[in-house]
Amino acid sequence: MAGRIIQMQSGFAMLESAYAQPNNAANIMMKNLLDLCIGVLAFYVFGYTIAYGETEDVGIADAGFDLAHWFCCFSYATTAATINSGALAGRVAFFPYLALSTMMTGLVYPISARLVWGGGWLQQMGFVDFAGSATVHLVGAVSALVSTMICGPRIGRFPEYRAWRKPLSWIFGEKHNDQYYRVPEDPVEKKVFIPFRRCRHPVQLLFGTFLLLVGFLAFNPASTFSITDGDDLVMAHASATTLLAAAGAGVGGMAYSMARTRSSVVRVPELTNAVIGGLVASCACCTVIPLPIAPLVGLIASLLTLSVEELLVYVQVDDAVGAVAAHGPSGAWGTIAVSLFAQKHCGAGNSEVVGIFFGGGTDGWKHLGVQTLGVLILTGISLGFTYVIVMLVDFLFGFRCSRACELIGLDFWEHQFDDGSLQTNNDKATLFGLAQMRADLSRRNRHLDSVVPKKWRSPTKSYMDVTASENSSSSEVFPAPQPHPLNANEKDVHGDKATIQKLAKKVEDLEHKISLLTVGMLRDRSKTTEDICGTGNRFSRDASSEESPVAPVRTTKSDRM
């Protein structure tokens, strides 16, 4: 069963790459593969101990643990982690994503599992989540939502994108204005840019959904962890209700699509996401609901999934594959459904839970409160930990890939997979060369920062300092060294501050001029003067004025020096 659950990674990879742009497909597959490889190490070293270890257990899982249980629990952990991959497809950098995935598998999911299945206080209160509607899927969906809002949408996803306004821009660390995310206007970028399409490979999407459906038929029954003492009957009941929930969700997705198109058209993404939503909802309640209720649970889950997906598009949250909608509201609904539809002794499952609609009475309402509290607690855990992890990674390394990387494609940029377009597409090669040049100049600037703090090189202060230096010692090419500003008793080992400031100012000016000269050679004189390297008037232009050609840049003798 666990092996089949791990095989769901291939289903997620197929589904996600069906949505992704063709120059990002290999990147999606790589992330799903390394979700597994790195995630299993994190779960082995500390994740399983956090989730199920005793108080005295410290460190690596070993032969003293139930390794069959360890193996199966890891399959759930990797499922929770990979939800981020689909939501962030097309613009998250490779290694920062792996850092988030590792922490999801090794820390965030194990803490949630501890509360629900490892003897934690939610389990002691009577919280029921048989196979992880909330513990696995809701936790993964909330993490994906937070990550997506910090990362921002793909370039061109929303033609009239409204950037997050304050205070949301502060909360999620927005670094760009709304023009950054819109369809490129630069001639070179426009030729490289691949326009947004919701789904690019419908057959691949359907095949990935089939793989996930079969995987869920192991995901739910495997949570019994045995087939003896009547657990075989529980597995049989869970299998039947899981399949019936998927069927109800599929019918709901078909009806929803026909209602939205006002015709007999059934769109592929709506059907597949609806089925996944129904499967997610079945996880928590598959052993306690009667068979006739299972299709209803799936139907409601499908409507929630597709409605929330449209809501996210309306508020301009770019979930590339609809993962947040498919796993979030459906996971919460499936958890709540336990308190509504649980039937005593149903499928030889949890006989203590009786749903409100089956005579639960006061106890049923109390259990509904416990289930709701559990949903809120798990949501808060995922939200808080993900926010801290992503913001920290973004501060240290940068979470989102560069603009040029996103336009050229992560397949080539991060994995050196060239489909031949770099040789045949002059614009792509030009953009790549400019990006490389920009990166090289940035590295030089970082080296300069290590010599002269950036605060000393602010344009106004640097200009005033250099001017004062020139006026005081105009006959000297290199003025006499001055005491170090922080310690008058020590000499600055890098030379005079004013001299270095002067050189820094010239480097900055030359960097800007090189960019303008390069762009000027690439454009017709009738085109815009925007700088695709990000300098100059890249995203600011007077709308009332006509676009003018790039003026030739003249260098003086002092500049050449």
mmCIF file of C-alpha atoms in Angstrom, residues 4 7-15 204-217:
data_model
loop_
_atom_site.group_PDB
_atom_site.id
_atom_site.type_symbol
_atom_site.label_atom_id
_atom_site.label_comp_id
_atom_site.label_asym_id
_atom_site.label_seq_id
_atom_site.Cartn_x
_atom_site.Cartn_y
_atom_site.Cartn_z
ATOM 1 C CA ARG A 4 1.387 2.579 -4.252
ATOM 2 C CA GLN A 7 3.769 6.091 -6.697
ATOM 3 C CA MET A 8 1.270 8.967 -6.423
ATOM 4 C CA GLN A 9 4.311 11.238 -6.870
ATOM 5 C CA SER A 10 4.290 10.262 -10.541
ATOM 6 C CA GLY A 11 0.615 11.185 -10.737
ATOM 7 C CA PHE A 12 1.275 14.597 -9.195
ATOM 8 C CA ALA A 13 4.220 15.114 -11.539
ATOM 9 C CA MET A 14 2.181 14.214 -14.629
ATOM 10 C CA LEU A 15 -0.710 16.415 -13.547
ATOM 11 C CA GLN A 204 -1.443 13.879 -19.670
ATOM 12 C CA LEU A 205 -3.647 15.626 -17.098
ATOM 13 C CA LEU A 206 -6.244 12.845 -17.263
ATOM 14 C CA PHE A 207 -3.571 10.175 -17.028
ATOM 15 C CA GLY A 208 -2.094 11.825 -13.939
ATOM 16 C CA THR A 209 -5.573 11.947 -12.378
ATOM 17 C CA PHE A 210 -6.045 8.213 -13.008
ATOM 18 C CA LEU A 211 -2.741 7.550 -11.229
ATOM 19 C CA LEU A 212 -3.881 9.617 -8.268
ATOM 20 C CA LEU A 213 -7.251 7.877 -8.103
ATOM 21 C CA VAL A 214 -5.587 4.472 -7.930
ATOM 22 C CA GLY A 215 -3.162 5.847 -5.357
ATOM 23 C CA PHE A 216 -6.026 7.032 -3.148
ATOM 24 C CA LEU A 217 -7.415 3.496 -3.186
#
